[in-house]
């Protein structure tokens, strides 16, 4: 089973070079980051969630989220919403024409999202969730669903939900093995990811709580999933993709940051680049001791050349 990590997989007729994916992370999985993890071995990486409703305004914020170009091998966009017709219009729109895969967010636990009947609220409205999948499928694109196992331990619905996803035409499901009320804490409940895998014949990916190679192996072994999706740890240590997939890399965290500075500089304005690189650098520093003062300088820094100097000091040009 462990040998399966890092192998190729077909999803809806698209060949992924590995079954290790990078999850959508709002505020983090921008184009330069997705490009980098693909290079390091990820089968693909998802945009952060984009409101299906906001697409009709085509404002600057949304177009930043949707930025991609042909360097990204497989282009996956994640949509959030609750109205099937709005999803259908978004999925067929020119703005999403370049994306190969539409992922539907059925897992976001945030109160405002739930109130709007979006994200994990759809776990409690299976007929609506089904209509949303069918609506996206009418675009002719490959469609995946990212969901949790239920709202809470008393209402675990993953078996019925996974079957509904397959019957409605989904090409793949990613199961985050936590309930909505667990938010982002606690060990994932492997047995329910396993139940989803046993209930359908489309690929099932497992997500939640993977912070090391050992966690990845445990996830695959205990769930029998077809692949894994990394989230927070993928952002903290993108080199894990190279480790898990056997993709050769001589990168250090410092070289990755310099690469990201360059790619982000090609696509975004300076303010965006500064904000993004600061976030990435602070994730990279999570396990470095004694960084309090330099972190403060990092957060305050206001231009790219100063940023480069600080990053050089923190990462010693080689870590
Ligand atoms: C800051 C943050 C932003 C997130 N944004 C999204 C998102 O846009 N779409 C989504 O489906 N999940 C989102 N998630 C959930 C992750 O994709 C993932 O399911 C969750 O973090 C569990 O995986 P982990 O324990 O490996 O981090 C987000 C999580 C965090 C912490």
Tab-separated table of N, CA and C in Angstrom, residues 179-252:
chain	number	residue	atom	x	y	z
A	179	UNK	N	-14.924	16.185	11.119
A	179	UNK	CA	-16.284	16.718	11.029
A	179	UNK	C	-16.199	18.246	11.002
A	180	UNK	N	-17.311	18.872	10.624
A	180	UNK	CA	-17.315	20.344	10.560
A	180	UNK	C	-16.964	20.935	11.928
A	181	UNK	N	-17.514	20.351	13.005
A	181	UNK	CA	-17.276	20.973	14.309
A	181	UNK	C	-15.864	20.728	14.850
A	182	UNK	N	-15.088	19.884	14.211
A	182	UNK	CA	-13.677	19.737	14.601
A	182	UNK	C	-12.833	20.868	14.001
A	183	UNK	N	-13.424	21.621	13.086
A	183	UNK	CA	-12.702	22.693	12.381
A	183	UNK	C	-11.392	22.144	11.799
A	184	UNK	N	-10.236	22.587	12.324
A	184	UNK	CA	-8.950	22.141	11.759
A	184	UNK	C	-8.107	21.384	12.782
A	185	UNK	N	-8.752	20.944	13.870
A	185	UNK	CA	-7.990	20.310	14.951
A	185	UNK	C	-8.359	18.837	15.101
A	186	UNK	N	-7.454	18.095	15.732
A	186	UNK	CA	-7.741	16.693	16.064
A	186	UNK	C	-7.330	15.764	14.936
A	187	UNK	N	-7.095	14.496	15.316
A	187	UNK	CA	-6.710	13.507	14.309
A	187	UNK	C	-7.880	13.232	13.399
A	188	UNK	N	-7.630	13.068	12.102
A	188	UNK	CA	-8.719	12.708	11.196
A	188	UNK	C	-9.277	11.327	11.546
A	189	UNK	N	-10.537	11.123	11.246
A	189	UNK	CA	-11.166	9.832	11.547
A	189	UNK	C	-11.002	8.932	10.320
A	190	UNK	N	-9.881	8.192	10.335
A	190	UNK	CA	-9.496	7.413	9.149
A	190	UNK	C	-10.599	6.471	8.676
A	191	UNK	N	-11.330	5.899	9.665
A	191	UNK	CA	-12.280	4.847	9.286
A	191	UNK	C	-13.374	5.372	8.363
A	192	UNK	N	-13.672	6.676	8.455
A	192	UNK	CA	-14.735	7.217	7.589
A	192	UNK	C	-14.207	7.549	6.192
A	193	UNK	N	-12.921	7.861	6.106
A	193	UNK	CA	-12.337	8.037	4.761
A	193	UNK	C	-12.334	6.664	4.077
A	194	UNK	N	-12.003	5.639	4.868
A	194	UNK	CA	-11.991	4.268	4.346
A	194	UNK	C	-13.390	3.870	3.865
A	195	UNK	N	-14.396	4.252	4.643
A	195	UNK	CA	-15.781	3.943	4.277
A	195	UNK	C	-16.140	4.600	2.935
A	196	UNK	N	-15.710	5.852	2.760
A	196	UNK	CA	-15.971	6.535	1.481
A	196	UNK	C	-15.300	5.770	0.350
A	197	UNK	N	-14.064	5.393	0.562
A	197	UNK	CA	-13.307	4.671	-0.477
A	197	UNK	C	-14.021	3.371	-0.847
A	198	UNK	N	-14.553	2.694	0.178
A	198	UNK	CA	-15.207	1.398	-0.081
A	198	UNK	C	-16.580	1.554	-0.725
A	199	UNK	N	-17.137	2.768	-0.679
A	199	UNK	CA	-18.514	2.975	-1.155
A	199	UNK	C	-18.612	3.362	-2.614
A	200	UNK	N	-17.491	3.774	-3.227
A	200	UNK	CA	-17.547	4.281	-4.613
A	200	UNK	C	-16.419	3.683	-5.442
A	201	UNK	N	-16.550	3.848	-6.769
A	201	UNK	CA	-15.431	3.360	-7.591
A	201	UNK	C	-14.614	4.489	-8.211
A	202	UNK	N	-15.038	5.748	-8.057
A	202	UNK	CA	-14.197	6.867	-8.512
A	202	UNK	C	-13.042	7.053	-7.508
A	203	UNK	N	-11.942	7.714	-7.935
A	203	UNK	CA	-10.829	7.905	-6.988
A	203	UNK	C	-11.236	8.708	-5.752
A	204	UNK	N	-10.734	8.253	-4.605
A	204	UNK	CA	-10.962	8.961	-3.333
A	204	UNK	C	-9.601	9.385	-2.773
A	205	UNK	N	-9.456	10.678	-2.512
A	205	UNK	CA	-8.237	11.211	-1.918
A	205	UNK	C	-8.493	11.514	-0.448
A	206	UNK	N	-7.445	11.337	0.359
A	206	UNK	CA	-7.581	11.524	1.808
A	206	UNK	C	-6.853	12.790	2.227
A	207	UNK	N	-7.507	13.565	3.064
A	207	UNK	CA	-6.920	14.832	3.516
A	207	UNK	C	-7.129	14.990	5.027
A	208	UNK	N	-6.162	15.703	5.638
A	208	UNK	CA	-6.293	16.068	7.046
A	208	UNK	C	-5.157	15.529	7.885
A	209	UNK	N	-4.450	16.457	8.552
A	209	UNK	CA	-3.481	16.047	9.558
A	209	UNK	C	-2.248	15.341	9.036
A	210	UNK	N	-1.880	15.563	7.777
A	210	UNK	CA	-0.631	14.953	7.276
A	210	UNK	C	0.490	15.974	7.453
A	211	UNK	N	1.397	15.685	8.381
A	211	UNK	CA	2.489	16.614	8.704
A	211	UNK	C	3.873	15.992	8.517
A	212	UNK	N	3.918	14.797	7.934
A	212	UNK	CA	5.209	14.133	7.723
A	212	UNK	C	4.991	12.969	6.757
A	213	UNK	N	6.119	12.389	6.326
A	213	UNK	CA	6.056	11.205	5.463
A	213	UNK	C	5.341	10.063	6.200
A	214	UNK	N	5.624	9.954	7.506
A	214	UNK	CA	5.003	8.868	8.289
A	214	UNK	C	3.488	9.047	8.343
A	215	UNK	N	3.047	10.313	8.521
A	215	UNK	CA	1.596	10.572	8.530
A	215	UNK	C	0.981	10.206	7.175
A	216	UNK	N	1.710	10.517	6.104
A	216	UNK	CA	1.201	10.228	4.755
A	216	UNK	C	1.035	8.718	4.588
A	217	UNK	N	2.036	7.978	5.065
A	217	UNK	CA	1.970	6.515	4.947
A	217	UNK	C	0.835	5.953	5.795
A	218	UNK	N	0.688	6.518	6.989
A	218	UNK	CA	-0.383	6.042	7.876
A	218	UNK	C	-1.751	6.312	7.239
A	219	UNK	N	-1.887	7.498	6.642
A	219	UNK	CA	-3.156	7.861	5.993
A	219	UNK	C	-3.494	6.872	4.876
A	220	UNK	N	-2.504	6.587	4.026
A	220	UNK	CA	-2.752	5.660	2.914
A	220	UNK	C	-3.088	4.262	3.440
A	221	UNK	N	-2.336	3.836	4.447
A	221	UNK	CA	-2.512	2.489	4.959
A	221	UNK	C	-3.870	2.315	5.638
A	222	UNK	N	-4.256	3.319	6.441
A	222	UNK	CA	-5.480	3.146	7.229
A	222	UNK	C	-6.745	3.411	6.422
A	223	UNK	N	-6.630	4.100	5.291
A	223	UNK	CA	-7.851	4.455	4.551
A	223	UNK	C	-7.979	3.693	3.232
A	224	UNK	N	-6.856	3.209	2.701
A	224	UNK	CA	-6.896	2.567	1.382
A	224	UNK	C	-7.195	3.567	0.282
A	225	UNK	N	-7.007	4.864	0.556
A	225	UNK	CA	-7.326	5.904	-0.435
A	225	UNK	C	-6.440	5.778	-1.669
A	226	UNK	N	-6.904	6.398	-2.752
A	226	UNK	CA	-6.145	6.362	-4.010
A	226	UNK	C	-5.009	7.381	-4.005
A	227	UNK	N	-5.067	8.320	-3.091
A	227	UNK	CA	-4.019	9.341	-3.026
A	227	UNK	C	-4.251	10.220	-1.815
A	228	UNK	N	-3.344	11.169	-1.626
A	228	UNK	CA	-3.474	12.065	-0.480
A	228	UNK	C	-3.415	13.515	-0.931
A	229	UNK	N	-4.013	14.366	-0.127
A	229	UNK	CA	-3.960	15.804	-0.386
A	229	UNK	C	-3.379	16.475	0.858
A	230	UNK	N	-2.265	17.183	0.667
A	230	UNK	CA	-1.649	17.907	1.786
A	230	UNK	C	-2.185	19.328	1.820
A	231	UNK	N	-2.293	19.896	3.010
A	231	UNK	CA	-2.766	21.280	3.094
A	231	UNK	C	-1.730	22.118	3.840
A	232	UNK	N	-1.925	22.339	5.163
A	232	UNK	CA	-1.024	23.261	5.865
A	232	UNK	C	0.432	22.832	5.796
A	233	UNK	N	0.703	21.536	5.897
A	233	UNK	CA	2.110	21.124	5.889
A	233	UNK	C	2.735	21.274	4.497
A	234	UNK	N	1.902	21.183	3.471
A	234	UNK	CA	2.404	21.402	2.112
A	234	UNK	C	2.883	22.829	1.933
A	235	UNK	N	2.241	23.762	2.650
A	235	UNK	CA	2.645	25.163	2.572
A	235	UNK	C	3.887	25.402	3.441
A	236	UNK	N	3.913	24.730	4.596
A	236	UNK	CA	5.047	24.912	5.515
A	236	UNK	C	6.334	24.312	4.943
A	237	UNK	N	6.188	23.187	4.252
A	237	UNK	CA	7.379	22.481	3.748
A	237	UNK	C	7.100	21.891	2.364
A	238	UNK	N	7.143	22.710	1.313
A	238	UNK	CA	6.838	22.198	-0.031
A	238	UNK	C	7.779	21.073	-0.466
A	239	UNK	N	8.960	20.978	0.182
A	239	UNK	CA	9.896	19.915	-0.201
A	239	UNK	C	9.341	18.526	0.131
A	240	UNK	N	8.291	18.472	0.945
A	240	UNK	CA	7.645	17.187	1.245
A	240	UNK	C	7.114	16.535	-0.045
A	241	UNK	N	6.740	17.363	-1.027
A	241	UNK	CA	6.233	16.785	-2.293
A	241	UNK	C	7.341	16.015	-3.000
A	242	UNK	N	8.551	16.575	-2.949
A	242	UNK	CA	9.678	15.914	-3.581
A	242	UNK	C	10.017	14.625	-2.824
A	243	UNK	N	9.954	14.717	-1.482
A	243	UNK	CA	10.251	13.544	-0.657
A	243	UNK	C	9.238	12.418	-0.907
A	244	UNK	N	7.955	12.777	-0.960
A	244	UNK	CA	6.911	11.751	-1.086
A	244	UNK	C	6.853	11.145	-2.482
A	245	UNK	N	7.239	11.926	-3.485
A	245	UNK	CA	7.073	11.440	-4.859
A	245	UNK	C	8.392	11.002	-5.489
A	246	UNK	N	9.493	11.207	-4.759
A	246	UNK	CA	10.799	10.830	-5.305
A	246	UNK	C	11.231	11.742	-6.442
A	247	UNK	N	10.709	12.972	-6.458
A	247	UNK	CA	11.099	13.925	-7.496
A	247	UNK	C	12.422	14.581	-7.088
A	248	UNK	N	13.478	14.454	-7.920
A	248	UNK	CA	14.763	15.025	-7.510
A	248	UNK	C	14.670	16.539	-7.340
A	249	UNK	N	15.338	17.069	-6.318
A	249	UNK	CA	15.356	18.519	-6.099
A	249	UNK	C	16.575	18.882	-5.265
A	250	UNK	N	17.246	19.961	-5.664
A	250	UNK	CA	18.388	20.429	-4.845
A	250	UNK	C	17.965	21.689	-4.104
A	251	UNK	N	16.675	21.936	-3.998
A	251	UNK	CA	16.210	23.190	-3.420
A	251	UNK	C	16.426	23.264	-1.917
A	252	UNK	N	16.550	24.502	-1.445
A	252	UNK	CA	16.483	24.779	-0.013
A	252	UNK	C	15.280	25.702	0.160
